[in-house]
XYZ file of C-alpha atoms in Angstrom:
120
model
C 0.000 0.000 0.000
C 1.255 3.422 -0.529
C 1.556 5.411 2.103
C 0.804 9.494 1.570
C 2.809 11.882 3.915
C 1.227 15.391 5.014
C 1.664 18.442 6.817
C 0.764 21.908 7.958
C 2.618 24.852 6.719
C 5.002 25.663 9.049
C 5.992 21.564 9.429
C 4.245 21.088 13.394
C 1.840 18.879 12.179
C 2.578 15.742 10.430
C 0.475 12.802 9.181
C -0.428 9.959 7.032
C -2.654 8.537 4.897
C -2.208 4.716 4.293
C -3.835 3.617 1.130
C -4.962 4.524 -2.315
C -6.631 8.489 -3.078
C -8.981 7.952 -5.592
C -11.840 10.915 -5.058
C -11.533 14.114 -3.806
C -13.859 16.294 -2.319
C -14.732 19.994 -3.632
C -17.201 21.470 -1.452
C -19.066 25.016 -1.642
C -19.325 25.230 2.423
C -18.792 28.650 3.959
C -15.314 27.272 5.352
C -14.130 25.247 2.500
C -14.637 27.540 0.471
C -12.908 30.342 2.132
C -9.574 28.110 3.036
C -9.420 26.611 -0.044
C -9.852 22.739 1.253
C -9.894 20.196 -1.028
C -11.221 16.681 0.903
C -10.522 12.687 0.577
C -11.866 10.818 3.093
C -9.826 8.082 5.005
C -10.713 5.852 7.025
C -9.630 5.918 10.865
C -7.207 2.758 10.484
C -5.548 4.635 6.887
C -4.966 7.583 9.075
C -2.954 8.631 11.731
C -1.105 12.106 13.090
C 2.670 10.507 13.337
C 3.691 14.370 15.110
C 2.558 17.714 16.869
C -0.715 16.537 17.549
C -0.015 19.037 20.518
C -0.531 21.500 17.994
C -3.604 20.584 16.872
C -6.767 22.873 17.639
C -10.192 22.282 16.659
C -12.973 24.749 15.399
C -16.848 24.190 15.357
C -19.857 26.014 14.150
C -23.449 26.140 13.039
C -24.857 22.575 14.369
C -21.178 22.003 15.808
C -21.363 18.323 14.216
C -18.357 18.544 11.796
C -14.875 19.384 13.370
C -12.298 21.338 11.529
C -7.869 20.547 13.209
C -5.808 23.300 12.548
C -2.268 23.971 13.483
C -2.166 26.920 16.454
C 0.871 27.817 14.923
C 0.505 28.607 10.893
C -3.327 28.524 11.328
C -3.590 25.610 8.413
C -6.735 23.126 8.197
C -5.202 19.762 7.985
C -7.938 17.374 8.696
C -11.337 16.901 10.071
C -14.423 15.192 10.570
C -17.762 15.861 8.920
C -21.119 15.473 10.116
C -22.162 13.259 7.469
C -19.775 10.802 8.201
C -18.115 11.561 11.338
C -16.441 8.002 11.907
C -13.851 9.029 8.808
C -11.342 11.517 8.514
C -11.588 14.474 5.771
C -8.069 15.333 4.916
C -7.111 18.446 3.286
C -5.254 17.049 0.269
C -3.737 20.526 -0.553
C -2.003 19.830 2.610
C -0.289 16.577 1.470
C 3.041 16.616 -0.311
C 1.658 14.793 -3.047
C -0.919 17.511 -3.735
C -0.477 18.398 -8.149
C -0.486 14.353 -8.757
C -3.108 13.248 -6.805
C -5.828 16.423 -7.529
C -4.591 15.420 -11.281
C -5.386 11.378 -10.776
C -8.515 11.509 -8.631
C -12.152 11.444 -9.748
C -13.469 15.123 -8.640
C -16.916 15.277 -6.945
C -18.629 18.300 -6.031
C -20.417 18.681 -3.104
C -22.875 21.331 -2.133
C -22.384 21.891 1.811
C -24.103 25.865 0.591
C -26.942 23.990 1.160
C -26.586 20.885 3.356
C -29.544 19.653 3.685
C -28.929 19.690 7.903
C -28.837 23.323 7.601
C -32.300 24.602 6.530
């Protein structure tokens, strides 16, 4: 299996993603949209933080269902877990140093968290 290798910007915060990246995620949400995230989802035993996860700091809003891990240092969105499927991780792929070849190899799907359906 190959194994991806990821970080924040400033290096703190350093993990993996065991496994093959075949879909990403582009969502329209409020806070995708404004960092920029790009999503796969991993499973909890093809993902682990291998350093800083002292540095990790989680934000929440609206129904507070999805979380959102962030670096306190460099402020960048690493990973998460949404509401829709909260047992997985979302990893930010921009985020992984593999980023150009796997956004160019992946299926794209577009999701519309504008309008989740949780929300209205």
């Amino acid at each position: 299996m190959k194994t991806f290798r990821g970080s924040c910007h400033c290096g703190k915060v350093v993990f993996e993603v065991i496994g093959t990246i075949n879909e990403v995620v582009i969502c329209n949400c409020s806070v995708c949209t404004k960092k920029g995230i790009i999503h796969s989802r991993v499973d909890d035993d093809h993902f682990r933080v291998i350093a800083g996860e002292e540095h990790l700091s989680v934000y929440r809003f609206g129904s507070e269902e999805a979380t959102h891990c962030f670096c306190k240092i460099c402020g960048i969105h690493v990973f998460g877990r949404p509401r829709m499927d909260p047992k997985r991780n979302t990893v930010n792929i921009r985020c992984l140093d593999d980023f150009e070849r796997i956004l160019s190899e992946s299926d794209h799907v577009h999701f519309d968290g504008k309008h989740h359906p949780r929300d209205g």
